[in-house]
XYZ file of C-alpha atoms in Angstrom:
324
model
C -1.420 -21.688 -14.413
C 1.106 -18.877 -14.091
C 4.690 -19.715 -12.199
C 4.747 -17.509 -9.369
C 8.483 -16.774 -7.827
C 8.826 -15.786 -4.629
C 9.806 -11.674 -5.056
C 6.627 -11.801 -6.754
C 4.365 -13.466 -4.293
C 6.625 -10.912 -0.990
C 5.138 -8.144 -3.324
C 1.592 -9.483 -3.435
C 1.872 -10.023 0.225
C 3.189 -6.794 1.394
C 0.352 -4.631 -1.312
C -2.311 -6.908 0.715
C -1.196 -6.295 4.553
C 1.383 -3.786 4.226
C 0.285 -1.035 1.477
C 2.506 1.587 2.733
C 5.652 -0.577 3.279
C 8.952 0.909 1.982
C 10.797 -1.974 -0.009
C 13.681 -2.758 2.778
C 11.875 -6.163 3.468
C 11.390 -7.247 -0.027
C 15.605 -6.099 -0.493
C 16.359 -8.022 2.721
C 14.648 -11.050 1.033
C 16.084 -10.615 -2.268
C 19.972 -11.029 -0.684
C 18.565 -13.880 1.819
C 17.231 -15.807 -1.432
C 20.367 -15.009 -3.423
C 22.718 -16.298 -0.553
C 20.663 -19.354 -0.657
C 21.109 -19.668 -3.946
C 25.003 -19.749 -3.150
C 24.819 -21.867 -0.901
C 22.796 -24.672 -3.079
C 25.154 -24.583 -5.880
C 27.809 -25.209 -3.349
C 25.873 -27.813 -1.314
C 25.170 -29.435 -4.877
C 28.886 -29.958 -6.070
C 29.874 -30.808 -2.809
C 31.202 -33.997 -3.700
C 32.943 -32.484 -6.473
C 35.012 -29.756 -4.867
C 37.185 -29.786 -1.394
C 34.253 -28.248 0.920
C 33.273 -31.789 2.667
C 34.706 -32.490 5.701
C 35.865 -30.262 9.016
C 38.344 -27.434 9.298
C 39.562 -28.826 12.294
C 37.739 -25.632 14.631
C 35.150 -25.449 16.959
C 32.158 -23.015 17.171
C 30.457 -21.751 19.962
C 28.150 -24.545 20.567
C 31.221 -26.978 21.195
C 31.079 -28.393 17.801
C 33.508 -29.231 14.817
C 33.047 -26.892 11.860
C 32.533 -28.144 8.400
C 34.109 -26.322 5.769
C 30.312 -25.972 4.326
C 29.032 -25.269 7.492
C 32.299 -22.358 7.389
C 31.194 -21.369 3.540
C 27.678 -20.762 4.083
C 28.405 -18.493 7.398
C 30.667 -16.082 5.350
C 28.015 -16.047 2.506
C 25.687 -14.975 5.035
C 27.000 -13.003 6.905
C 28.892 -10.955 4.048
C 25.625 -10.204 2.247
C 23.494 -9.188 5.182
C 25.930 -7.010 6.032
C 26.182 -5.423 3.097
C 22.338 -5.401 2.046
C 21.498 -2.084 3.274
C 18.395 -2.813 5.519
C 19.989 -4.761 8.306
C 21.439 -3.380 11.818
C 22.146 -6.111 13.591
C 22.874 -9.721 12.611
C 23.577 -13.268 14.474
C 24.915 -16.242 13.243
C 24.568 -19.500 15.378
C 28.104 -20.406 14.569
C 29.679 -16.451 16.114
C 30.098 -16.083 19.987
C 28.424 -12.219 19.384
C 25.766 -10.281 17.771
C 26.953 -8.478 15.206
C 25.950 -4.610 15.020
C 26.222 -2.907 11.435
C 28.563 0.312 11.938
C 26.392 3.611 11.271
C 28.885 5.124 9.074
C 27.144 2.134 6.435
C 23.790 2.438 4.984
C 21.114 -0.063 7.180
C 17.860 -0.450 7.923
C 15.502 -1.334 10.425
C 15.902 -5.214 10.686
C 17.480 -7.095 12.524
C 18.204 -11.107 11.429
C 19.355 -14.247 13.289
C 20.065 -17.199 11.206
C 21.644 -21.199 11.392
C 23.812 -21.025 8.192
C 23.610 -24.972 7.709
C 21.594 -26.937 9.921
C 22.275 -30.027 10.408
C 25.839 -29.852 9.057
C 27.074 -33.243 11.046
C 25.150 -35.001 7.969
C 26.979 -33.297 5.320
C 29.690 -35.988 4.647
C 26.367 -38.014 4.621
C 24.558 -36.345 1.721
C 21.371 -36.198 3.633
C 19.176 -33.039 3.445
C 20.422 -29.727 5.559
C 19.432 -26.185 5.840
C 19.094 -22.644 6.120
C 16.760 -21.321 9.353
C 16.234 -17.395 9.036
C 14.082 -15.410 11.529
C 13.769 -11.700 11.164
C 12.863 -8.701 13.642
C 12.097 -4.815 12.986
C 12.933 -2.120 15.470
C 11.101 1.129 15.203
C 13.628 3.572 16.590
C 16.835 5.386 16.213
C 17.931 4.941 19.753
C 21.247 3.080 20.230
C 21.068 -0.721 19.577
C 21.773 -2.747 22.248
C 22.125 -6.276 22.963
C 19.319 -6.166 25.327
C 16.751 -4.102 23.064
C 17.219 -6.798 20.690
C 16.786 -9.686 22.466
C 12.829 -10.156 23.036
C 10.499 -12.829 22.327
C 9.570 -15.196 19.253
C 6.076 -13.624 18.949
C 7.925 -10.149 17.707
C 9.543 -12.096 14.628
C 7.878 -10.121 11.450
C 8.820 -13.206 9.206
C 10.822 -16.649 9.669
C 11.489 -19.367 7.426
C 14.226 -21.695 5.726
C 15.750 -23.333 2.957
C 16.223 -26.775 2.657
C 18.836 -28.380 -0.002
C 17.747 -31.822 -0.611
C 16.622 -33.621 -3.788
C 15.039 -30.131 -4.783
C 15.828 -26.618 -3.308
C 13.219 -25.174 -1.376
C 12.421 -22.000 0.442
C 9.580 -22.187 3.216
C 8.602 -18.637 5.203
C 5.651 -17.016 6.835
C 4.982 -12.962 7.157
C 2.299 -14.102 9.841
C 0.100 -14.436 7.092
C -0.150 -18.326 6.152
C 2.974 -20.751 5.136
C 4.176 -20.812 1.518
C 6.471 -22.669 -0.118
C 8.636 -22.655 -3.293
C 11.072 -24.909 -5.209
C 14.315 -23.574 -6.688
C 13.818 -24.025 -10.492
C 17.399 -24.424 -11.990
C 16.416 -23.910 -15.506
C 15.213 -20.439 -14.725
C 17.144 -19.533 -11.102
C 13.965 -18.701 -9.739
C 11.785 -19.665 -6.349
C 8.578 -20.552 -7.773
C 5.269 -21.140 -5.744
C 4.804 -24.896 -5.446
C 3.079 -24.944 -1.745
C 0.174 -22.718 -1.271
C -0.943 -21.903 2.326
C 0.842 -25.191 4.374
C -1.242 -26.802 7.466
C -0.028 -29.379 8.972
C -2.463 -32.266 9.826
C -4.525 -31.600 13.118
C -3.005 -35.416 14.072
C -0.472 -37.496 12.244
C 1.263 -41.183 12.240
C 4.585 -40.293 12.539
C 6.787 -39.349 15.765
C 10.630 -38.188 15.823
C 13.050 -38.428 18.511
C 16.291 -39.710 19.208
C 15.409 -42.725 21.375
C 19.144 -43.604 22.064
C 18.780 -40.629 24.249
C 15.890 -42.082 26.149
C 17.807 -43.056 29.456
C 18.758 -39.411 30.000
C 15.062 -38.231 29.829
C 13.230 -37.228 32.563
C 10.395 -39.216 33.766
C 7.984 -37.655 32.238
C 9.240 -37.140 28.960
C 9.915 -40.697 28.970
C 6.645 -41.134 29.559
C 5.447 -38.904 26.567
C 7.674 -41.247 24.645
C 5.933 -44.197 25.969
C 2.481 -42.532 24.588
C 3.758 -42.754 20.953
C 6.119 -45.990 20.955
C 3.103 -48.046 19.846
C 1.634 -49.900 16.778
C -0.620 -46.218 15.428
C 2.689 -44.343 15.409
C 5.924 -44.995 13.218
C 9.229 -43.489 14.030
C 10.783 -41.446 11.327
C 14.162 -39.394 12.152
C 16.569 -37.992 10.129
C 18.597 -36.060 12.722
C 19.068 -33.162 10.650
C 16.101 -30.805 12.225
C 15.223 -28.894 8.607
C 14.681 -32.219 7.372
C 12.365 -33.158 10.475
C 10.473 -30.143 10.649
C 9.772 -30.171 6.472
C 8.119 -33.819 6.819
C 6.241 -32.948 10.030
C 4.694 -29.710 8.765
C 3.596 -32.215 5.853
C 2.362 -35.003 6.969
C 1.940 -34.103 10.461
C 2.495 -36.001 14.087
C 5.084 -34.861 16.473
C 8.828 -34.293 16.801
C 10.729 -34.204 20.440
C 14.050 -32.880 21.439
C 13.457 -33.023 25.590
C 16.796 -32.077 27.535
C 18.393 -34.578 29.514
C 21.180 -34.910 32.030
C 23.763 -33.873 29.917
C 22.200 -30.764 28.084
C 19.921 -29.807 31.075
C 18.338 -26.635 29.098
C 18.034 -28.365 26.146
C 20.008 -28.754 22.952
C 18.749 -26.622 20.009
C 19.291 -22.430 20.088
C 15.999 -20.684 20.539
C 16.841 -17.697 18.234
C 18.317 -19.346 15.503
C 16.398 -22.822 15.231
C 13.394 -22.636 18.143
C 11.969 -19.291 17.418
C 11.611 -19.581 13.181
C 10.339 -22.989 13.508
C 7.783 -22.365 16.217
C 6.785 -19.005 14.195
C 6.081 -21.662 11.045
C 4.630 -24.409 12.959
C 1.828 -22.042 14.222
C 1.307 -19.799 11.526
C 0.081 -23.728 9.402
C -2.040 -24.635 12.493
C 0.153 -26.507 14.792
C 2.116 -26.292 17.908
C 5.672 -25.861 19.362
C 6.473 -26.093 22.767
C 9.216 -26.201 25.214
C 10.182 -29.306 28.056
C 7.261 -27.973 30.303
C 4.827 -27.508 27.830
C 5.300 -23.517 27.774
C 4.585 -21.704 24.176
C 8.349 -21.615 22.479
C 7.476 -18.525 21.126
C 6.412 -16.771 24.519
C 10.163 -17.591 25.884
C 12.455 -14.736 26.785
C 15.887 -15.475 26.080
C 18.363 -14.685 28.956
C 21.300 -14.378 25.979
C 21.744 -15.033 22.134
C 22.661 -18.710 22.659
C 19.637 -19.635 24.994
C 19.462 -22.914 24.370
C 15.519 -25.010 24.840
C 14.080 -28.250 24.758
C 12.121 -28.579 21.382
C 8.672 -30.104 20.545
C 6.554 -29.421 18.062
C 4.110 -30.938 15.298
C 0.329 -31.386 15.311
C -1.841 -30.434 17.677
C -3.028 -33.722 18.918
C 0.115 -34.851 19.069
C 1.666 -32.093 21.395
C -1.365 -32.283 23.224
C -0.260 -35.993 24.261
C 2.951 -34.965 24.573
C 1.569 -32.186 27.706
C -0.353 -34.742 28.975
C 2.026 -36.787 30.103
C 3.231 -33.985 32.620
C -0.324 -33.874 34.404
């Protein structure tokens, strides 16, 4: 069987459902996979080097930096801006977009990204990640914050990378869920997944049930459904690492809000968006607190935040259910 890598299979892709395209996607990818790349070699001699611990800042969100979580932003951020086929950029650890000045060569795309999800584990060695969702605009006309901000459903491809025990990329065109595993002897992506779906039901659920007093009543009462002998409770805490075992074995994660982050915790362009894009696109679901299609949300500004649940159908299904 041949070893497909994953320039390889975007250029099978794009000849299938976009004969005419012009190559700035497959470049975009290229410098997304490379940073990646970066990123794992650092995230794999991280106990070797001084890049563990915090650099004593803050982000955005309120929460301490890691001097990973601070390497992989620059890495991003230095080689989308300087791929050629990006506009406009956002990073969930800057307070701003970032618009590429017109006196440098860009493109059409536009890219929000979580440099290192689930960064609080890093000091922990557990599995973390890279979430990427891209947009296209089709015009010349002045970029503005507002023309960029618009709804999951116009994302033209998400995905992520997770460093764990093996490097993997996962990403969807809106054309199926594919996924490939960094092979160090060769530096290359190759195909390992073919065409993810999730279960229709599963036996896991995830949640953080020390959270469960701040719930509201009903999404205590969705927890309820699950906390039973037919489900097991599986959570890692660092969402890449959630979201990879749901979309493989299926059941149902849940991140309501509660009384101290009333509109919900995770970002819904860097984290909410990609994932709900992927959960879909392998036959499942991803919804918000009220049971509203994530990917049908209009954010009010580039750190919306949401509640978060997604996983197999069934298993959302429940999860609405217990707001009737």
């Amino acid at each position: 069987m041949a070893e497909i890598s994953v320039i390889e299979h975007i250029h099978s892709m794009q000849l299938k459902w976009s004969p005419t395209a012009t190559g700035q996607f497959t470049s975009l990818l290229h410098d997304l996979i490379l940073s990646a790349k970066i990123i794992s070699r650092s995230v794999t001699k991280a106990g070797l080097v001084d890049i563990l611990g915090g650099t004593g800042d803050i982000n955005v969100q309120g929460e301490q930096v890691q001097k990973l979580d601070d390497f992989a932003n620059s890495v991003m951020i230095y080689r989308m801006k300087n791929c050629g086929v990006v506009c406009a950029l956002g990073s969930e650890e800057e307070d701003e977009l970032v618009i590429i000045d017109k006196d440098k060569a860009y493109g059409n795309y536009v890219i929000f990204f979580d440099p290192l999800d689930g960064s609080s584990n890093i000091d922990a060695n557990v599995s973390i990640g890279t979430i990427f969702s891209i947009y296209r605009v089709n015009d010349d006309t002045e970029l503005t914050k507002e023309k960029i901000l618009c709804q999951g459903t116009n994302q033209v491809a998400a995905g992520y990378f997770l460093y764990g025990p093996s490097t993997m990329m996962v990403y969807s065109t809106g054309h199926g869920v594919y996924g490939f595993t960094l092979d160090p002897s060769v530096g290359e992506f190759l195909l390992s997944h073919e065409n993810i779906k999730i279960p229709e039901t599963g036996k896991y659920y995830s949640a953080n049930a020390a959270y469960y007093d701040r719930w509201s009543n009903e999404d205590k009462k969705a927890m309820d459904l699950f906390n039973h002998g037919d489900y097991s409770l599986r959570y890692v805490g660092s969402l890449v690492a959630d979201f990879h075992r749901t979309l493989l074995y299926g059941g149902i994660y849940m991140y309501p809000a509660d009384t101290k982050n009333t509109h919900g915790k995770l970002r819904l362009l860097y984290e909410a968006n990609p994932l709900s894009f992927l959960m879909e696109q392998a036959g499942g679901l991803a919804v918000n607190g009220e049971g509203k299609r994530i990917l049908e949300i209009m954010p009010e500004q580039i750190h919306t935040r949401t509640p978060f649940i997604f996983g197999s159908k069934k298993e959302v299904e429940k999860y609405r259910s217990a707001f009737n």
